Amino acid sequence: MYKPKPTDGDTSWFVHDRFGMFIHWGLYAQPARHEWVQSREEIHPDEYRKYFERFNPVDYDPKKWAAMARDAGMKYVVLTTKHHEGFCNWDSAYTDYKITNTPYGKDVLTPYVEAFRDAGLRVGFYYSLIDWHHPDFPIDLLHPLRNHPDALEMNKSRDIRKYAEYMRNQVTELLTQFGEISVLWCDFSYPGRDYKGMPGKGHKEWESEKLYKLVRELAPNIILDDRLDLPKEKADIKTPEQWQPMEWVKVDGEPVVWEACQTLSGSWGYYRDEMTWKSPGQLIRMLINTVARGGNLLMNVGPTPKGKLDQRAQDALAVYGEWMDQCHESIYGATQSDYKEPLDCRLTQKDNKVYVHVYAWPFKHLYLEGLGDKVAYARFLHDGSEIPLKLNDWVSQHLQAGENALILELPIIKPDVVVPVIELELKA
Ligand code: GLC
């Protein structure tokens, strides 16, 4: 089985755990129409303030979120500490635009960290490089004021170097005041994308090299993502977003540690009227497809402005919970298999176990090329019942099952599991 080259951060736990929860939570939960609402609708910071003045998540109880993540089988969590809107979820000393100055009046980050750690999950922070509130953040193509008639003029007094320093100060807070943080997820760079004479931003503007050095000093083992516009050696994980890789994700032709981030419905922040919630089959297959190509899945929830997970999100997490409860062995510690995938199936592998995820239930027989003389025993993961191996019966003679095929005899009726999994124990 393939193992990517080690990077500066410690990804050993990460490639074992495979499944995490992303949480996008900020002022944008209130308009409830995408976390980019301020940019999309070009809302002036003065007007956007109405959300700051009203943020009061009275129902916030991170223990409930943590229990739901744990029950879904998730092993780590990444929360937005600050998203592009610039609002901070902790009591930062470097801004007033923070949770403690809202009507809620309390830090939400410390209880979050404690709750998830207590539930046995590793804790990560998302930190937006983009900031539509900071007065030194130059207006650019993504900024809500990009079409303001005085945008160019306003940029004259905005000093990106001060903003880069602000980020280092905040990252220092995040990596020193909350105990061990396992992932820092910085988002994102868009160098060279000019808009009306206002350039995009990349490593030069963020001073990413300095930020990188700082992060490594404060947290040598932390996993850092790939969105700082730094050379590839300085990214521990590659982070495809909102699309599902069909093969192991490569950088310059070389397979790397990767994590797909996905949403339960189409938006990251709470989006009340968005209706494209994924079906149970899609949810489970996305997780399997990811691990079957050597990756991790970071599945997002967007809590409501009152601080709860919407019923639709809870239902989706329960789908994961039920399936993982029965079939988690094919996910934790597993990766892309060395064997050929049978028709309508995905394989994962861990040591001497190959896991067959059956996407479309066949009639009676499943053919696995290349495994005919290799398997000692086969069983369903969900109930542990045996699946007979058929090697030289009449079926194999009638069918071209491929080279050295193994034939499994399946029940006619698909077991009542979203995606049934068969465990093949390889001979010693
Ligand atoms: C993006 C978006 C964003 C989201 C992120 C998650 O780059 O800007 O809203 O936080 O992807 O991957």
PDB file of N, CA and C and ligand atoms in Angstrom, residues 22 24 35-36 83-84 126 185 187-188 227 241 261 268, ligand 1:
ATOM      1  N   PHE A  22     -15.872  19.815   9.829  1.00  0.00           N
ATOM      2  CA  PHE A  22     -15.566  21.214   9.579  1.00  0.00           C
ATOM      3  C   PHE A  22     -16.744  22.000  10.151  1.00  0.00           C
ATOM      4  N   HIS A  24     -18.307  25.898  10.100  1.00  0.00           N
ATOM      5  CA  HIS A  24     -18.275  27.300   9.692  1.00  0.00           C
ATOM      6  C   HIS A  24     -19.325  28.058  10.484  1.00  0.00           C
ATOM      7  N   GLU A  35     -21.772  32.157   3.552  1.00  0.00           N
ATOM      8  CA  GLU A  35     -20.764  32.883   4.337  1.00  0.00           C
ATOM      9  C   GLU A  35     -20.074  33.979   3.533  1.00  0.00           C
ATOM     10  N   TRP A  36     -20.307  33.977   2.229  1.00  0.00           N
ATOM     11  CA  TRP A  36     -19.755  35.043   1.393  1.00  0.00           C
ATOM     12  C   TRP A  36     -20.762  36.171   1.176  1.00  0.00           C
ATOM     13  N   HIS A  83     -13.607  33.998   9.802  1.00  0.00           N
ATOM     14  CA  HIS A  83     -13.803  33.748   8.373  1.00  0.00           C
ATOM     15  C   HIS A  83     -13.539  35.049   7.621  1.00  0.00           C
ATOM     16  N   HIS A  84     -13.830  35.052   6.314  1.00  0.00           N
ATOM     17  CA  HIS A  84     -13.452  36.217   5.497  1.00  0.00           C
ATOM     18  C   HIS A  84     -14.076  37.519   6.007  1.00  0.00           C
ATOM     19  N   TYR A 126      -9.542  26.808  11.731  1.00  0.00           N
ATOM     20  CA  TYR A 126      -9.535  27.472  10.430  1.00  0.00           C
ATOM     21  C   TYR A 126      -9.278  28.943  10.702  1.00  0.00           C
ATOM     22  N   TRP A 185      -5.740  25.645   9.490  1.00  0.00           N
ATOM     23  CA  TRP A 185      -6.320  25.613   8.143  1.00  0.00           C
ATOM     24  C   TRP A 185      -6.457  27.069   7.667  1.00  0.00           C
ATOM     25  N   ASP A 187      -6.917  30.089   4.958  1.00  0.00           N
ATOM     26  CA  ASP A 187      -7.728  30.157   3.742  1.00  0.00           C
ATOM     27  C   ASP A 187      -7.836  31.592   3.254  1.00  0.00           C
ATOM     28  N   PHE A 188      -7.566  31.963   2.045  1.00  0.00           N
ATOM     29  CA  PHE A 188      -6.844  31.320   0.982  1.00  0.00           C
ATOM     30  C   PHE A 188      -6.120  32.375   0.150  1.00  0.00           C
ATOM     31  N   ARG A 227      -2.913  26.491   1.464  1.00  0.00           N
ATOM     32  CA  ARG A 227      -3.527  27.661   0.846  1.00  0.00           C
ATOM     33  C   ARG A 227      -2.795  28.967   1.143  1.00  0.00           C
ATOM     34  N   GLU A 241     -11.666  21.015  -2.695  1.00  0.00           N
ATOM     35  CA  GLU A 241     -12.883  21.531  -2.056  1.00  0.00           C
ATOM     36  C   GLU A 241     -14.061  21.425  -3.011  1.00  0.00           C
ATOM     37  N   CYS A 261     -12.633  18.672   1.430  1.00  0.00           N
ATOM     38  CA  CYS A 261     -13.613  19.292   2.313  1.00  0.00           C
ATOM     39  C   CYS A 261     -14.907  19.456   1.542  1.00  0.00           C
ATOM     40  N   TRP A 268     -21.135  26.632   3.183  1.00  0.00           N
ATOM     41  CA  TRP A 268     -20.356  26.312   4.398  1.00  0.00           C
ATOM     42  C   TRP A 268     -21.053  26.892   5.623  1.00  0.00           C
TER      43      TRP A 268
HETATM   44  C1  GLC B   1     -13.389  28.572   0.375  1.00  0.00           C
HETATM   45  C2  GLC B   1     -14.361  29.590   0.723  1.00  0.00           C
HETATM   46  C3  GLC B   1     -14.938  29.384   1.994  1.00  0.00           C
HETATM   47  C4  GLC B   1     -14.763  28.138   2.754  1.00  0.00           C
HETATM   48  C5  GLC B   1     -13.609  27.328   2.304  1.00  0.00           C
HETATM   49  C6  GLC B   1     -13.607  25.921   2.805  1.00  0.00           C
HETATM   50  O1  GLC B   1     -12.181  28.885  -0.063  1.00  0.00           O
HETATM   51  O2  GLC B   1     -13.853  30.872   0.586  1.00  0.00           O
HETATM   52  O3  GLC B   1     -16.013  30.138   2.284  1.00  0.00           O
HETATM   53  O4  GLC B   1     -14.456  28.489   4.037  1.00  0.00           O
HETATM   54  O5  GLC B   1     -13.438  27.347   0.992  1.00  0.00           O
HETATM   55  O6  GLC B   1     -12.782  25.116   2.092  1.00  0.00           O
END
